[in-house]
């Protein structure tokens, strides 16, 4: 039966079991498992391609840049990410290239310390002690606490009985809920040691006082289990998930914007698109920005309790990023197969306080990600003998820093705004100058240069504050919403849930959401080798297979405008 809508168009009949708003990793993982279970799934994406922060873009028919997939952890034989892919039958469709896990997959540089971070907590402990010889007792205390915390977290995720373990470790339970800064205080670390240990805070976008110890420890554990890069880039991972979704009968519609999530009698019933079309389903999963989901898509107090709406409205976001994408017609000399985390000061926390107060007069921290080293020889990354890398730094929150009153998600123009253009040029120049101080001169060899600001991220991802990291403080340090919302049939996934950050966190959150819907401990099942669905239904990959093309969805696969390499 159809119903009339305000636009005069007819609503589609209820032919979907689940609608997913947004096609980030969390939404695609959840949608894939629901489809593999036989549910009729529709994924709606406002951008041209699926992937959210995991998508790529191409330039000059020679270069492909990853937006958010810079490296992945835990992709070995026992890894959670390979288990999630294998559970959908696509484990053999994504290959992971190891970074230099022995010499170091991350290089931390401060004015007085250089530390190459290897895989393994005990190896990391030894390197820390050599770099910070006066901090040995605190390092032991910190690493022991982190190892126990992460072991319990992993056991819990994989369905093992852990209550007795928690009861036997009351100190771990207590400290895992405190901030990273509080644990640093407990360990008696100097400012320099705090900087070295928190150097990779750009993986989650929050300073030690604003992130829980468990978030930091679990993310470090993720990489210390081995750091990898998906062969062919992040879009390969996205495309494999799209193939699973569509192979099991699901549907991906790109360039389709959702205006509202429809809730009636405290129950989700579907969505209304920006063109007025309504699509009904008894289950709606929002992979959109959490604040926009609660306040805009659902209408705030019209759906949720006033205290939750207030908590969401007052929530702070993690730091936004500015990224500079660089291509060169030469190779950078002696570039390690590692990320570089450069810090201008041995006191990270003071340096970032100055950055906020002084409006980024200097670059306090710079992250280097070398795609042409991690995926050496890949034809989509760059031509032979060229370089493709990315520079990133956190920047002050808010639109005012960029010279605008409101962002593109709320209709604010910005790209030709003189103040915005000037600020963007200033930040880009500062980042390039700093980068040359770290790795040597390269600007004479630039063949492509492009900067993405937080407003760029807001435009494409519609993320509050332009951050890729989601919520920072949702009623408490490190506190974040679960995938269940309290509204019947409405769930949330993505970077702002308690299972973020990064690809691994988003994928885990998608698994947890699907588990609640299906009443199964999916992550535990697939980690033990279970496969959900029938892999024989997956599409073949013919000659010229293109992950970006696949990620547009079946209906738009042949549409004009697809950027190509070569």
Coordinates of C-alpha atoms in Angstrom, one line a residue:
X1 CA 0.0 0.0 0.0
X2 CA 1.4 3.5 -0.9
X3 CA 0.9 6.7 1.0
X4 CA 0.8 10.3 -0.3
X5 CA 3.7 12.6 0.7
X6 CA 3.8 16.4 0.8
X7 CA 5.6 16.6 -2.6
X8 CA 2.7 14.7 -4.2
X9 CA 4.9 11.8 -5.1
X10 CA 4.0 8.2 -4.0
X11 CA 5.9 6.5 -1.3
X12 CA 7.6 3.2 -2.3
X13 CA 6.1 0.0 -0.9
X14 CA 7.9 -1.5 2.1
X15 CA 10.3 -3.6 0.1
X16 CA 13.3 -3.3 2.3
X17 CA 14.0 -4.9 5.7
X18 CA 16.7 -2.3 6.6
X19 CA 17.8 1.1 5.3
X20 CA 21.4 2.3 6.1
X21 CA 22.0 6.1 5.9
X22 CA 25.6 6.6 4.8
X23 CA 28.1 4.2 3.4
X24 CA 31.1 4.5 5.6
X25 CA 32.9 1.3 6.7
X26 CA 30.5 0.8 9.7
X27 CA 27.5 1.0 7.5
X28 CA 28.9 -1.3 4.8
X29 CA 30.0 -3.9 7.3
X30 CA 26.6 -3.9 9.0
X31 CA 24.7 -3.9 5.7
X32 CA 26.8 -6.7 4.3
X33 CA 26.1 -9.0 7.2
X34 CA 22.4 -8.2 7.2
X35 CA 22.2 -8.9 3.5
X36 CA 24.2 -12.1 3.9
X37 CA 21.6 -13.2 6.5
X38 CA 18.9 -12.7 3.9
X39 CA 17.7 -9.3 4.8
X40 CA 16.7 -6.8 2.0
X41 CA 19.1 -4.0 2.6
X42 CA 19.3 -0.5 1.0
X43 CA 22.3 1.7 1.6
X44 CA 21.9 5.4 0.7
X45 CA 25.0 7.6 0.1
X46 CA 24.9 11.3 -0.7
X47 CA 28.4 11.3 -2.3
X48 CA 29.3 9.9 -5.7
X49 CA 31.0 6.8 -4.2
X50 CA 30.7 4.7 -1.1
X51 CA 33.3 4.6 1.6
X52 CA 32.9 7.8 3.7
X53 CA 36.4 8.7 5.0
X54 CA 37.8 5.5 3.5
X55 CA 37.1 6.6 -0.1
X56 CA 39.8 7.8 -2.6
X57 CA 40.0 10.5 -5.2
X58 CA 42.0 10.7 -8.4
X59 CA 43.9 13.5 -10.1
X60 CA 45.5 14.0 -13.5
X61 CA 44.9 10.4 -14.5
X62 CA 48.1 9.5 -12.7
X63 CA 47.5 9.8 -8.9
X64 CA 45.1 8.3 -6.5
X65 CA 44.9 9.7 -2.9
X66 CA 43.4 8.0 0.1
X67 CA 41.4 10.3 2.2
X68 CA 41.4 8.4 5.5
X69 CA 43.0 4.9 5.0
X70 CA 46.6 5.6 6.0
X71 CA 47.3 2.3 7.7
X72 CA 45.5 -0.6 9.3
X73 CA 46.4 -2.7 12.3
X74 CA 45.6 -6.3 13.3
X75 CA 45.6 -7.7 9.8
X76 CA 47.6 -10.8 10.4
X77 CA 46.3 -14.4 10.6
X78 CA 44.5 -13.8 13.9
X79 CA 43.4 -10.3 12.9
X80 CA 39.9 -8.9 13.4
X81 CA 39.7 -7.0 10.1
X82 CA 40.6 -10.1 8.0
X83 CA 38.0 -12.1 10.0
X84 CA 35.3 -9.5 9.3
X85 CA 36.1 -9.7 5.6
X86 CA 36.3 -13.5 5.5
X87 CA 33.0 -13.8 7.4
X88 CA 31.4 -12.1 4.3
X89 CA 33.3 -14.3 1.9
X90 CA 35.6 -11.5 0.6
X91 CA 38.7 -12.2 2.7
X92 CA 40.6 -13.3 -0.4
X93 CA 39.6 -10.1 -2.3
X94 CA 41.7 -7.8 -0.1
X95 CA 45.4 -8.3 0.4
X96 CA 47.3 -6.5 3.1
X97 CA 50.9 -5.3 2.6
X98 CA 52.9 -5.2 5.9
X99 CA 54.7 -2.0 6.8
X100 CA 58.1 -2.2 8.5
X101 CA 56.9 -3.9 11.6
X102 CA 60.3 -4.9 12.7
X103 CA 62.3 -1.7 12.4
X104 CA 59.2 0.5 13.0
X105 CA 55.9 1.3 11.3
X106 CA 55.7 4.7 13.0
X107 CA 58.6 7.1 13.5
X108 CA 58.1 9.6 16.3
X109 CA 60.3 12.7 16.1
X110 CA 60.5 15.4 18.8
X111 CA 63.3 18.0 19.3
X112 CA 65.2 15.5 21.5
X113 CA 63.8 12.0 20.8
X114 CA 63.5 9.8 17.7
X115 CA 61.6 6.6 18.3
X116 CA 60.8 3.9 15.7
X117 CA 57.7 2.0 16.9
X118 CA 57.9 -1.8 16.2
X119 CA 55.1 -4.4 16.5
X120 CA 54.6 -6.0 19.9
X121 CA 54.0 -4.4 23.3
X122 CA 57.3 -5.8 24.7
X123 CA 59.3 -4.5 21.8
X124 CA 57.6 -1.2 22.1
X125 CA 58.5 -1.2 25.8
X126 CA 62.1 -1.8 25.1
X127 CA 62.3 1.0 22.5
X128 CA 60.6 3.4 24.9
X129 CA 63.1 2.6 27.7
X130 CA 66.0 3.2 25.3
X131 CA 64.6 6.5 24.2
X132 CA 63.5 7.6 27.7
X133 CA 66.1 6.0 30.0
X134 CA 64.9 8.0 33.1
X135 CA 61.3 6.9 32.7
X136 CA 61.7 3.1 33.0
X137 CA 59.5 2.5 36.0
X138 CA 56.6 4.6 34.6
X139 CA 57.0 2.8 31.2
X140 CA 56.7 -0.6 32.9
X141 CA 53.6 0.5 34.8
X142 CA 52.0 2.0 31.7
X143 CA 52.7 -0.9 29.4
X144 CA 51.6 -3.5 31.9
X145 CA 48.3 -1.6 32.4
X146 CA 47.8 -1.3 28.7
X147 CA 48.5 -4.9 27.9
X148 CA 46.0 -6.1 30.5
X149 CA 43.4 -3.5 29.5
X150 CA 43.6 -4.4 25.8
X151 CA 43.6 -8.2 26.5
X152 CA 40.3 -7.8 28.4
X153 CA 38.8 -5.6 25.7
X154 CA 39.7 -8.1 23.0
X155 CA 38.4 -11.0 24.9
X156 CA 35.1 -9.2 25.5
X157 CA 34.8 -8.4 21.8
X158 CA 35.4 -12.0 20.8
X159 CA 32.8 -13.3 23.2
X160 CA 35.0 -14.8 25.9
X161 CA 33.7 -14.8 29.5
X162 CA 35.6 -11.9 31.1
X163 CA 33.8 -11.0 34.3
X164 CA 36.1 -13.1 36.4
X165 CA 39.1 -11.4 34.7
X166 CA 37.7 -8.0 35.5
X167 CA 37.1 -8.9 39.1
X168 CA 40.7 -10.1 39.4
X169 CA 42.0 -6.8 37.9
X170 CA 40.2 -4.0 39.8
X171 CA 43.1 -1.6 39.0
X172 CA 42.6 -2.2 35.3
X173 CA 38.9 -1.6 35.5
X174 CA 39.4 1.6 37.4
X175 CA 42.1 3.1 35.2
X176 CA 40.6 2.0 31.9
X177 CA 37.8 4.5 32.6
X178 CA 40.1 7.4 33.4
X179 CA 41.6 9.8 30.9
X180 CA 45.0 9.1 29.3
X181 CA 46.3 12.2 31.0
X182 CA 45.3 10.8 34.4
X183 CA 47.2 7.6 33.7
X184 CA 50.2 9.6 32.6
X185 CA 50.0 11.4 36.0
X186 CA 49.7 8.0 37.7
X187 CA 52.9 6.8 36.0
X188 CA 54.8 10.0 36.9
X189 CA 55.8 10.8 33.3
X190 CA 57.6 14.0 32.3
X191 CA 56.3 16.3 29.6
X192 CA 58.7 14.7 27.2
X193 CA 57.6 11.1 28.0
X194 CA 53.9 12.2 27.7
X195 CA 54.7 13.6 24.2
X196 CA 56.4 10.4 23.0
X197 CA 53.7 8.1 24.4
X198 CA 50.9 10.2 23.0
X199 CA 52.7 11.1 19.8
X200 CA 50.2 9.2 17.6
X201 CA 47.2 11.0 19.0
X202 CA 46.4 12.0 15.4
X203 CA 45.0 8.5 15.1
X204 CA 42.0 9.6 17.2
X205 CA 42.2 13.4 17.4
X206 CA 42.2 14.2 21.1
X207 CA 44.8 15.3 23.6
X208 CA 45.5 13.1 26.7
X209 CA 43.1 15.0 29.0
X210 CA 40.2 14.5 26.5
X211 CA 40.5 10.8 25.6
X212 CA 40.1 7.7 27.8
X213 CA 43.1 5.5 28.5
X214 CA 41.2 2.5 27.1
X215 CA 40.7 4.3 23.7
X216 CA 44.5 5.1 23.4
X217 CA 45.6 1.6 24.6
X218 CA 43.2 -0.3 22.3
X219 CA 44.2 1.8 19.3
X220 CA 47.9 1.3 20.0
X221 CA 47.2 -2.5 20.5
X222 CA 45.5 -2.5 17.1
X223 CA 48.7 -1.3 15.4
X224 CA 51.2 -3.1 17.7
X225 CA 49.6 -6.4 16.4
X226 CA 51.1 -5.4 13.1
X227 CA 50.6 -2.4 10.8
X228 CA 49.5 -2.9 7.2
X229 CA 48.2 -1.1 4.1
X230 CA 45.6 -2.5 1.8
X231 CA 47.1 -3.4 -1.6
X232 CA 45.6 -1.1 -4.2
X233 CA 44.5 1.4 -1.6
X234 CA 41.5 2.0 0.7
X235 CA 38.9 1.8 -2.0
X236 CA 39.7 -1.9 -2.5
X237 CA 38.5 -2.5 1.0
X238 CA 35.3 -0.5 0.3
X239 CA 34.7 -2.2 -3.0
X240 CA 34.9 -5.7 -1.4
X241 CA 32.2 -4.7 1.1
X242 CA 30.1 -3.3 -1.7
X243 CA 30.5 -6.6 -3.6
X244 CA 29.3 -8.5 -0.5
X245 CA 26.3 -6.2 0.0
X246 CA 25.2 -6.4 -3.7
X247 CA 26.1 -10.1 -4.1
X248 CA 23.8 -11.0 -1.2
X249 CA 20.9 -9.0 -2.6
X250 CA 21.5 -5.6 -1.1
X251 CA 21.4 -2.3 -2.9
X252 CA 23.7 0.7 -2.9
X253 CA 22.3 4.0 -4.2
X254 CA 24.9 6.8 -4.4
X255 CA 24.1 10.5 -5.0
X256 CA 21.1 10.0 -2.8
X257 CA 20.7 12.4 0.1
X258 CA 18.5 11.6 3.1
X259 CA 16.6 14.6 4.5
X260 CA 14.9 12.9 7.4
X261 CA 14.7 9.6 9.3
X262 CA 11.1 8.9 9.9
X263 CA 10.0 7.9 13.4
X264 CA 6.4 7.2 14.3
X265 CA 5.2 6.1 17.8
X266 CA 8.8 5.9 19.0
X267 CA 9.6 3.5 16.2
X268 CA 11.7 4.0 13.1
X269 CA 9.7 3.4 9.9
X270 CA 12.0 4.6 7.1
X271 CA 13.5 7.7 5.5
X272 CA 12.6 10.7 3.4
X273 CA 15.0 11.7 0.7
X274 CA 15.9 15.3 -0.2
X275 CA 13.6 15.1 -3.2
X276 CA 10.6 14.2 -1.1
X277 CA 10.6 10.5 -1.8
X278 CA 9.8 8.3 1.2
X279 CA 11.2 4.8 1.6
X280 CA 9.9 2.6 4.4
X281 CA 11.6 -0.2 6.4
X282 CA 11.2 -1.5 9.9
X283 CA 14.9 -0.9 10.6
X284 CA 17.0 2.2 10.0
X285 CA 20.8 2.4 10.8
X286 CA 22.4 5.8 10.6
X287 CA 26.0 5.8 9.5
X288 CA 25.7 9.6 9.3
X289 CA 27.4 12.0 11.8
X290 CA 25.9 11.3 15.2
X291 CA 25.0 14.9 16.1
X292 CA 23.3 15.4 12.7
X293 CA 21.5 12.1 13.1
X294 CA 20.0 13.2 16.5
X295 CA 19.5 16.9 16.0
X296 CA 18.7 17.1 12.3
X297 CA 17.7 13.9 10.7
X298 CA 15.6 12.8 13.6
X299 CA 14.5 16.2 14.8
X300 CA 15.9 16.2 18.3
X301 CA 13.3 16.4 21.0
X302 CA 10.6 15.1 18.6
X303 CA 12.2 11.7 18.9
X304 CA 14.7 11.6 21.8
X305 CA 14.5 12.5 25.5
X306 CA 15.4 16.1 26.3
X307 CA 18.5 15.1 28.3
X308 CA 20.0 13.1 25.4
X309 CA 19.3 15.9 23.0
X310 CA 20.9 18.5 25.4
X311 CA 23.9 16.1 25.9
X312 CA 24.3 15.8 22.1
X313 CA 23.9 19.5 21.5
X314 CA 26.6 20.3 24.1
X315 CA 29.0 17.6 23.0
X316 CA 32.4 18.6 21.8
X317 CA 34.1 17.1 18.8
X318 CA 37.6 15.7 18.4
X319 CA 40.1 17.8 16.6
X320 CA 39.6 18.5 12.9
X321 CA 42.4 17.9 10.4
X322 CA 44.0 19.8 7.5
X323 CA 45.5 17.5 4.9
X324 CA 47.9 18.4 2.0
X325 CA 48.1 15.8 -0.8
X326 CA 51.4 15.9 -2.7
X327 CA 52.6 14.2 -5.8
X328 CA 56.2 14.5 -7.1
X329 CA 58.0 13.6 -10.3
X330 CA 60.8 12.0 -8.3
X331 CA 61.2 9.6 -5.3
X332 CA 61.9 10.9 -1.9
X333 CA 65.3 9.6 -0.7
X334 CA 65.5 7.1 2.2
X335 CA 61.8 7.2 3.0
X336 CA 60.9 4.5 5.6
X337 CA 57.9 2.2 5.1
X338 CA 56.5 4.0 8.1
X339 CA 54.4 7.0 9.0
X340 CA 56.3 10.0 10.5
X341 CA 54.9 11.8 13.5
X342 CA 56.8 15.0 13.9
X343 CA 56.4 17.3 16.9
X344 CA 57.8 20.8 17.2
X345 CA 58.0 20.7 21.0
X346 CA 58.8 18.1 23.7
X347 CA 55.6 19.2 25.4
X348 CA 52.8 18.2 23.1
X349 CA 50.1 19.5 25.4
X350 CA 51.5 23.0 25.8
X351 CA 52.2 23.2 22.0
X352 CA 48.6 22.5 21.2
X353 CA 47.3 24.9 23.8
X354 CA 49.4 27.6 22.1
X355 CA 48.0 26.5 18.7
X356 CA 44.4 27.0 19.9
X357 CA 45.2 30.3 21.7
X358 CA 47.4 31.8 18.9
X359 CA 45.4 30.6 15.9
X360 CA 48.0 28.3 14.5
X361 CA 50.9 30.7 14.1
X362 CA 53.1 27.7 13.9
X363 CA 52.6 24.0 13.0
X364 CA 52.8 22.1 16.3
X365 CA 52.7 18.6 14.8
X366 CA 52.8 17.1 11.3
X367 CA 51.9 13.6 10.2
X368 CA 53.5 12.0 7.0
X369 CA 51.8 9.1 5.2
X370 CA 53.7 7.8 2.2
X371 CA 51.3 5.9 -0.1
X372 CA 53.9 5.3 -2.8
X373 CA 56.1 3.5 -0.2
X374 CA 53.4 1.5 1.5
X375 CA 51.9 0.4 -1.8
X376 CA 55.1 0.5 -3.9
X377 CA 54.6 -0.2 -7.6
X378 CA 50.8 0.1 -7.5
X379 CA 49.8 1.7 -10.8
X380 CA 46.9 3.6 -9.3
X381 CA 49.1 5.4 -6.7
X382 CA 51.5 7.1 -9.1
X383 CA 53.7 6.5 -12.2
X384 CA 57.1 4.7 -11.7
X385 CA 59.7 7.0 -10.2
X386 CA 57.1 9.4 -8.8
X387 CA 56.0 9.9 -5.1
X388 CA 52.6 10.2 -3.6
X389 CA 52.3 11.3 0.0
X390 CA 50.1 13.1 2.4
X391 CA 50.8 15.7 5.1
X392 CA 48.3 16.2 8.0
X393 CA 48.0 18.3 11.1
X394 CA 45.2 19.0 13.6
X395 CA 44.0 22.6 13.6
X396 CA 41.8 24.8 15.8
X397 CA 38.1 23.8 15.9
X398 CA 35.3 26.0 14.6
X399 CA 34.4 27.8 11.4
X400 CA 35.7 31.2 12.5
X401 CA 39.3 30.1 12.1
X402 CA 38.6 29.6 8.4
X403 CA 36.9 33.0 8.1
X404 CA 33.3 31.7 7.7
X405 CA 30.2 31.9 9.9
X406 CA 28.8 28.5 9.0
X407 CA 29.9 25.4 7.2
X408 CA 28.9 23.8 3.9
X409 CA 26.6 21.2 5.5
X410 CA 24.4 24.1 6.6
X411 CA 24.6 25.8 3.2
X412 CA 27.4 28.2 3.9
X413 CA 29.5 29.1 0.9
X414 CA 33.3 29.0 1.5
X415 CA 35.5 28.0 -1.4
X416 CA 35.7 31.5 -2.9
X417 CA 35.6 33.3 0.4
X418 CA 38.7 35.6 0.5
X419 CA 39.4 35.0 4.2
X420 CA 39.0 31.2 3.7
X421 CA 41.4 31.2 0.6
X422 CA 44.0 33.3 2.5
X423 CA 43.8 31.0 5.6
X424 CA 44.1 27.9 3.4
X425 CA 47.1 29.3 1.6
X426 CA 48.8 30.2 4.9
X427 CA 48.3 26.8 6.5
X428 CA 49.4 25.0 3.3
X429 CA 52.6 27.0 3.1
X430 CA 53.4 26.4 6.7
X431 CA 52.8 22.7 6.4
X432 CA 55.0 22.5 3.3
X433 CA 57.8 24.5 4.9
X434 CA 57.7 22.3 8.0
X435 CA 57.7 19.1 5.9
X436 CA 60.8 20.2 4.0
X437 CA 62.5 20.8 7.4
X438 CA 61.8 17.1 8.2
X439 CA 62.4 15.2 4.9
X440 CA 64.4 17.7 2.8
X441 CA 63.4 20.0 -0.1
X442 CA 60.9 18.7 -2.6
X443 CA 58.8 21.6 -3.9
X444 CA 60.7 21.9 -7.2
X445 CA 59.4 18.4 -8.0
X446 CA 55.7 18.9 -7.2
X447 CA 53.4 17.8 -10.0
X448 CA 50.2 18.0 -8.0
X449 CA 49.3 19.8 -4.8
X450 CA 45.9 20.0 -3.1
X451 CA 44.7 20.9 0.3
X452 CA 41.6 19.6 2.2
X453 CA 40.5 21.6 5.2
X454 CA 37.9 20.7 7.8
X455 CA 35.3 22.5 5.6
X456 CA 36.2 20.1 2.8
X457 CA 35.6 17.1 5.1
X458 CA 32.3 18.7 6.2
X459 CA 31.2 19.2 2.6
X460 CA 31.8 15.5 1.6
X461 CA 31.2 13.7 4.8
X462 CA 28.9 16.2 6.6
X463 CA 30.8 15.7 9.8
X464 CA 30.2 18.0 12.7
X465 CA 33.2 20.3 13.1
X466 CA 34.8 18.9 10.0
X467 CA 36.5 16.2 12.1
X468 CA 37.0 12.6 10.9
X469 CA 37.2 11.4 14.5
X470 CA 33.6 12.0 15.8
X471 CA 32.6 12.9 19.3
X472 CA 35.2 13.9 22.0
X473 CA 33.1 14.6 25.1
X474 CA 29.5 13.3 25.1
X475 CA 28.6 13.9 28.7
X476 CA 32.0 12.8 30.0
X477 CA 35.7 12.2 28.9
X478 CA 35.7 9.4 26.4
X479 CA 32.0 8.7 26.8
X480 CA 30.2 7.9 23.5
X481 CA 26.9 6.4 22.5
X482 CA 26.3 2.7 21.9
X483 CA 24.9 1.5 18.6
X484 CA 21.4 1.2 20.1
X485 CA 19.5 4.4 20.4
X486 CA 16.5 3.6 22.6
X487 CA 14.2 4.2 19.6
X488 CA 12.7 0.9 18.3
X489 CA 14.3 0.0 15.0
X490 CA 16.9 2.8 15.0
X491 CA 20.6 2.2 15.4
X492 CA 23.8 4.2 14.8
X493 CA 27.2 3.2 13.6
X494 CA 30.4 5.1 12.7
X495 CA 33.2 7.1 14.3
X496 CA 31.2 8.6 17.1
X497 CA 30.1 5.3 18.7
X498 CA 32.0 3.7 21.5
X499 CA 33.7 1.3 19.0
X500 CA 35.5 4.0 16.9
X501 CA 38.1 5.2 15.8
X502 CA 39.5 4.4 12.4
X503 CA 38.6 1.6 10.0
X504 CA 39.0 -1.1 12.6
X505 CA 36.8 0.7 15.1
X506 CA 34.1 1.5 12.6
X507 CA 34.1 -2.1 11.3
X508 CA 33.8 -3.4 14.8
X509 CA 30.9 -1.1 15.5
X510 CA 29.2 -2.3 12.3
X511 CA 29.6 -5.9 13.5
X512 CA 28.2 -5.1 16.9
X513 CA 25.2 -3.4 15.3
X514 CA 24.5 -6.4 13.0
X515 CA 24.9 -8.7 16.0
X516 CA 22.2 -6.9 18.0
X517 CA 19.8 -7.0 15.0
X518 CA 20.4 -10.7 14.2
X519 CA 20.8 -11.9 17.8
X520 CA 24.2 -13.5 17.2
X521 CA 27.8 -12.9 18.4
X522 CA 29.0 -12.3 14.9
X523 CA 32.5 -11.2 15.6
X524 CA 33.2 -14.2 17.8
X525 CA 31.7 -16.5 15.1
X526 CA 33.7 -15.1 12.2
X527 CA 36.9 -14.9 14.2
X528 CA 36.5 -18.7 14.7
X529 CA 36.1 -19.1 10.9
X530 CA 32.4 -18.9 10.3
X531 CA 31.2 -17.5 6.9
X532 CA 27.8 -15.8 6.8
X533 CA 26.1 -16.1 3.4
X534 CA 27.0 -17.9 0.2
X535 CA 30.3 -16.7 -1.4
X536 CA 29.3 -18.2 -4.7
X537 CA 26.8 -15.3 -5.1
X538 CA 29.7 -12.8 -5.1
X539 CA 30.4 -11.1 -8.5
X540 CA 33.4 -12.1 -10.6
X541 CA 36.1 -9.5 -11.2
X542 CA 36.8 -9.2 -14.9
X543 CA 39.7 -7.4 -16.7
X544 CA 40.0 -3.8 -15.8
X545 CA 38.2 -4.2 -12.5
X546 CA 38.1 -0.8 -10.8
X547 CA 37.2 -0.5 -7.1
X548 CA 36.1 3.2 -7.5
X549 CA 33.7 2.1 -10.3
X550 CA 32.3 -0.7 -8.1
X551 CA 31.9 1.7 -5.2
X552 CA 29.4 3.8 -7.2
X553 CA 26.8 1.1 -6.8
X554 CA 25.3 -1.1 -9.5
X555 CA 22.8 1.5 -10.7
X556 CA 25.4 4.2 -11.4
X557 CA 28.4 2.0 -12.3
X558 CA 28.4 3.1 -15.9
X559 CA 27.4 6.8 -15.2
X560 CA 29.6 9.5 -16.6
X561 CA 32.2 11.3 -14.6
X562 CA 34.2 8.4 -13.2
X563 CA 37.9 9.5 -12.8
X564 CA 40.3 6.9 -14.2
X565 CA 44.0 6.2 -14.0
X566 CA 46.0 6.0 -17.2

